C-alpha cells in the first residue's frame, strides 16, 4: 500500500483470507468503511516506525501483529538478524553488534534493534527456540560501531577475503571467512565485513573473544545462516 494512499474502498480485501503480510508505507493509516482488512487473523502488518498506534486504532488490529517478526534460533544458540522495522529484544535473547579486534569478534550488547541493521542474536539458554521481535514503537538509531551488514532480500555474496559468515566449527560458534567463494544469504540475515583496519586481522575463523582457530577440515564447518533457521 503506497505512501500516498489515504482511503481504501469498502470490501477491497473481502475474502482475502490467505494474506500473510501487508506493507503500508503511508505515514497515517488509510481510512476505510471496513475497519479490518481481510481476515484479521491472517496477516502481519508492516508500517513505518512510530505509526503503529494510528494503525492499531483505525484498523482495529492486535498490536502484537503489527511489525512482528518470528525468529527461530537453532541448536547452536546463535543466529544473525536484520529486520524491516525497529524492534525490542525479547526476553530469552540478547542482541549484539560486532567488530573485529585483533583477530577475534568483540560483541557489544544492544537493547533495541534498528531497522535494516545487522545483528547477532543469542538465545540466553543456549538452545533452540522461536522468539517474537515486536516493533519498538519508535525509530531506533544504530548506537555502536558495527561491522555487521544486514540484508533485507536474498543477497548473492561474492567473497573477496573480507566477508565472514556465522558458522559452527568443531562445536565452536564464530565467523568463517567466505574466501573467494560465493554464498546466497537469505533475506533477514546478516554477515560480518572486515574493513581492513589494523584491528581487523585477517583470519580464516574468528572466535568470540578467543584465540585463532586453525581450519583443518572444512567438511566439519556448518554455516548457521541457513534458510530453515530464519
Short mmCIF file of C-alpha atoms in Angstrom, two decimals:
data_model
loop_
_atom_site.label_atom_id
_atom_site.label_comp_id
_atom_site.label_asym_id
_atom_site.label_seq_id
_atom_site.Cartn_x
_atom_site.Cartn_y
_atom_site.Cartn_z
CA UNK A 1 0.00 0.00 0.00
CA UNK A 2 1.70 3.14 -1.24
CA UNK A 3 2.73 6.20 0.75
CA UNK A 4 0.08 8.40 -0.92
CA UNK A 5 -2.90 6.15 -0.19
CA UNK A 6 -5.36 7.81 2.22
CA UNK A 7 -8.52 5.77 1.63
CA UNK A 8 -9.25 2.11 0.91
CA UNK A 9 -12.61 1.26 -0.63
CA UNK A 10 -15.06 -0.80 1.35
CA UNK A 11 -14.58 -4.56 0.90
CA UNK A 12 -11.43 -4.04 -1.17
CA UNK A 13 -9.88 -7.06 0.54
CA UNK A 14 -13.06 -9.05 1.12
CA UNK A 15 -12.42 -12.80 1.30
CA UNK A 16 -8.66 -12.30 1.06
CA UNK A 17 -8.28 -14.81 3.86
CA UNK A 18 -4.82 -16.10 2.93
CA UNK A 19 -2.92 -12.82 3.17
CA UNK A 20 0.27 -13.25 5.17
CA UNK A 21 1.86 -9.80 5.06
CA UNK A 22 0.70 -6.25 4.34
CA UNK A 23 3.26 -3.48 3.84
CA UNK A 24 1.81 0.02 4.20
CA UNK A 25 4.16 2.91 3.50
CA UNK A 26 1.70 5.68 4.40
CA UNK A 27 2.58 7.84 7.41
CA UNK A 28 -1.04 7.60 8.62
CA UNK A 29 -3.39 4.65 8.41
CA UNK A 30 -5.65 4.93 5.35
CA UNK A 31 -9.30 5.17 6.34
CA UNK A 32 -11.91 2.67 5.23
CA UNK A 33 -15.54 1.89 5.90
CA UNK A 34 -14.31 -1.62 6.58
CA UNK A 35 -12.23 -1.34 9.76
CA UNK A 36 -10.49 -4.67 9.28
CA UNK A 37 -8.75 -5.69 6.08
CA UNK A 38 -9.42 -9.30 5.10
CA UNK A 39 -9.23 -11.94 7.77
CA UNK A 40 -7.87 -10.15 10.85
CA UNK A 41 -6.04 -13.30 11.94
CA UNK A 42 -4.24 -13.96 8.68
CA UNK A 43 -1.57 -11.29 8.26
CA UNK A 44 1.23 -9.34 9.86
CA UNK A 45 1.14 -5.60 9.20
CA UNK A 46 4.38 -3.73 8.50
CA UNK A 47 4.27 0.06 8.82
CA UNK A 48 6.69 2.94 9.29
CA UNK A 49 8.28 3.30 12.71
CA UNK A 50 6.11 5.36 15.05
CA UNK A 51 2.87 4.76 13.12
CA UNK A 52 1.79 1.65 14.99
CA UNK A 53 -0.77 3.31 17.27
CA UNK A 54 -2.58 5.01 14.39
CA UNK A 55 -2.99 1.70 12.57
CA UNK A 56 -3.95 -0.11 15.76
CA UNK A 57 -6.77 2.38 16.37
CA UNK A 58 -8.11 2.77 12.83
CA UNK A 59 -7.72 -0.80 11.65
CA UNK A 60 -8.55 -2.41 14.98
CA UNK A 61 -5.62 -4.77 14.69
CA UNK A 62 -3.97 -6.56 17.59
CA UNK A 63 -0.73 -4.64 18.32
CA UNK A 64 1.11 -7.95 18.62
CA UNK A 65 0.60 -8.40 14.88
CA UNK A 66 1.99 -5.01 13.84
CA UNK A 67 5.65 -5.16 12.81
CA UNK A 68 6.19 -8.54 14.40
CA UNK A 69 8.86 -10.95 13.20
CA UNK A 70 9.22 -14.52 14.43
CA UNK A 71 12.86 -15.54 14.66
CA UNK A 72 13.97 -19.15 15.03
CA UNK A 73 17.30 -19.85 16.71
CA UNK A 74 18.77 -23.27 16.02
CA UNK A 75 20.71 -25.66 18.25
CA UNK A 76 23.86 -23.53 18.05
CA UNK A 77 22.10 -20.88 20.17
CA UNK A 78 23.02 -18.13 17.70
CA UNK A 79 21.66 -16.54 14.56
CA UNK A 80 22.07 -13.31 12.61
CA UNK A 81 19.16 -10.95 12.06
CA UNK A 82 18.13 -7.89 10.07
CA UNK A 83 14.60 -6.52 10.44
CA UNK A 84 12.48 -4.26 8.25
CA UNK A 85 11.31 -2.46 11.39
CA UNK A 86 12.79 -1.29 14.66
CA UNK A 87 12.23 -3.81 17.44
CA UNK A 88 12.60 -4.61 21.10
CA UNK A 89 14.86 -7.50 22.09
CA UNK A 90 12.58 -10.22 23.51
CA UNK A 91 13.09 -11.95 26.83
CA UNK A 92 15.26 -15.04 26.49
CA UNK A 93 17.56 -13.47 23.91
CA UNK A 94 20.34 -10.92 23.71
CA UNK A 95 21.37 -8.85 20.68
CA UNK A 96 24.84 -7.66 19.77
CA UNK A 97 26.71 -5.54 17.28
CA UNK A 98 30.14 -6.87 16.35
CA UNK A 99 33.59 -5.60 15.47
CA UNK A 100 36.86 -7.40 14.78
CA UNK A 101 39.59 -6.75 17.33
CA UNK A 102 42.99 -8.42 16.95
CA UNK A 103 41.58 -11.41 15.15
CA UNK A 104 38.57 -12.08 17.36
CA UNK A 105 34.97 -10.86 17.50
CA UNK A 106 34.17 -8.17 20.04
CA UNK A 107 30.45 -8.04 20.91
CA UNK A 108 28.51 -5.04 22.20
CA UNK A 109 25.04 -5.69 23.62
CA UNK A 110 22.14 -3.51 22.46
CA UNK A 111 18.65 -3.23 23.96
CA UNK A 112 16.75 -2.26 20.81
CA UNK A 113 17.25 -3.11 17.14
CA UNK A 114 17.40 -0.50 14.40
CA UNK A 115 15.64 -1.03 11.09
CA UNK A 116 17.84 -2.54 8.37
CA UNK A 117 20.88 -3.08 10.64
CA UNK A 118 22.60 -6.45 11.03
CA UNK A 119 22.87 -8.04 14.49
CA UNK A 120 23.94 -11.25 16.21
CA UNK A 121 21.17 -12.81 18.29
CA UNK A 122 21.91 -15.22 21.13
CA UNK A 123 19.48 -17.44 22.97
CA UNK A 124 20.39 -16.92 26.62
CA UNK A 125 19.68 -20.54 27.47
CA UNK A 126 21.92 -21.64 24.62
CA UNK A 127 19.28 -23.79 22.96
CA UNK A 128 16.90 -23.61 20.04
CA UNK A 129 13.64 -21.67 20.17
CA UNK A 130 11.38 -19.23 18.36
CA UNK A 131 11.04 -15.64 19.54
CA UNK A 132 8.75 -12.71 18.65
CA UNK A 133 10.56 -9.47 17.85
CA UNK A 134 7.88 -6.82 18.36
CA UNK A 135 8.03 -3.27 16.99
CA UNK A 136 9.81 -0.76 19.21
CA UNK A 137 7.11 1.84 18.57
CA UNK A 138 9.64 4.48 17.58
CA UNK A 139 12.62 4.79 15.29
CA UNK A 140 15.80 3.30 16.75
CA UNK A 141 19.23 4.59 15.78
CA UNK A 142 22.29 2.37 15.47
CA UNK A 143 24.24 3.36 18.57
CA UNK A 144 27.51 1.44 18.47
CA UNK A 145 30.24 0.59 16.00
CA UNK A 146 29.13 -2.35 13.95
CA UNK A 147 30.73 -4.42 11.19
CA UNK A 148 27.57 -6.48 10.71
CA UNK A 149 25.91 -5.85 7.35
CA UNK A 150 22.22 -6.67 7.10
CA UNK A 151 20.30 -7.83 4.03
CA UNK A 152 16.56 -7.30 3.56
CA UNK A 153 16.33 -9.50 0.47
CA UNK A 154 18.13 -12.62 -0.70
CA UNK A 155 21.66 -11.43 -1.47
CA UNK A 156 24.34 -13.09 -3.58
CA UNK A 157 27.66 -12.64 -1.78
CA UNK A 158 30.91 -12.93 -3.71
CA UNK A 159 33.84 -13.45 -1.37
CA UNK A 160 36.81 -11.11 -1.54
CA UNK A 161 38.52 -12.07 1.72
CA UNK A 162 36.60 -9.51 3.78
CA UNK A 163 33.23 -11.29 4.19
CA UNK A 164 32.58 -13.59 7.15
CA UNK A 165 29.52 -15.80 7.81
CA UNK A 166 28.26 -17.02 11.16
CA UNK A 167 29.44 -20.64 11.34
CA UNK A 168 29.88 -23.62 13.62
CA UNK A 169 33.30 -25.28 13.54
CA UNK A 170 34.08 -28.26 15.80
CA UNK A 171 31.45 -27.13 18.26
CA UNK A 172 32.71 -23.52 18.30
CA UNK A 173 30.47 -20.70 17.08
CA UNK A 174 32.23 -17.90 15.25
CA UNK A 175 32.61 -16.30 11.84
CA UNK A 176 34.16 -18.12 8.91
CA UNK A 177 35.76 -16.21 6.03
CA UNK A 178 33.95 -16.75 2.74
CA UNK A 179 37.31 -16.50 0.96
CA UNK A 180 36.80 -16.25 -2.79
CA UNK A 181 33.69 -18.44 -2.67
CA UNK A 182 30.07 -17.36 -3.17
CA UNK A 183 27.01 -17.70 -0.97
CA UNK A 184 23.33 -16.77 -1.28
CA UNK A 185 22.46 -15.13 2.04
CA UNK A 186 18.73 -15.31 2.85
CA UNK A 187 16.69 -12.18 3.48
CA UNK A 188 16.63 -11.06 7.10
CA UNK A 189 20.15 -12.32 7.81
CA UNK A 190 23.50 -10.54 8.17
CA UNK A 191 27.20 -11.02 7.53
CA UNK A 192 30.36 -9.58 9.03
CA UNK A 193 32.57 -7.44 6.84
CA UNK A 194 36.16 -6.63 7.74
CA UNK A 195 37.13 -3.05 6.97
CA UNK A 196 40.85 -3.80 6.64
CA UNK A 197 41.79 -1.64 9.63
CA UNK A 198 44.69 -2.54 11.93
CA UNK A 199 42.29 -4.23 14.31
CA UNK A 200 40.77 -6.35 11.57
CA UNK A 201 43.34 -9.13 11.40
CA UNK A 202 42.57 -11.49 8.51
CA UNK A 203 41.89 -15.00 9.80
CA UNK A 204 40.00 -17.98 8.41
CA UNK A 205 37.86 -18.30 11.52
CA UNK A 206 37.08 -15.67 14.16
CA UNK A 207 36.02 -16.68 17.67
CA UNK A 208 34.05 -14.55 20.09
CA UNK A 209 36.95 -13.10 22.04
CA UNK A 210 39.01 -16.27 21.65
CA UNK A 211 42.29 -17.23 20.02
CA UNK A 212 42.87 -18.05 16.39
CA UNK A 213 41.47 -21.42 15.34
CA UNK A 214 43.25 -23.38 12.62
CA UNK A 215 40.95 -24.74 9.94
CA UNK A 216 41.82 -28.40 9.47
CA UNK A 217 38.77 -29.90 7.83
CA UNK A 218 36.21 -27.69 6.13
CA UNK A 219 33.75 -30.57 5.98
CA UNK A 220 33.03 -30.03 9.66
CA UNK A 221 32.18 -26.38 9.06
CA UNK A 222 28.49 -25.51 9.05
CA UNK A 223 27.11 -22.13 8.04
CA UNK A 224 24.46 -21.15 10.56
CA UNK A 225 22.78 -18.62 8.23
CA UNK A 226 20.60 -21.28 6.62
CA UNK A 227 17.10 -20.65 5.27
CA UNK A 228 15.49 -23.08 7.70
CA UNK A 229 16.95 -21.06 10.56
CA UNK A 230 15.26 -17.82 9.55
#
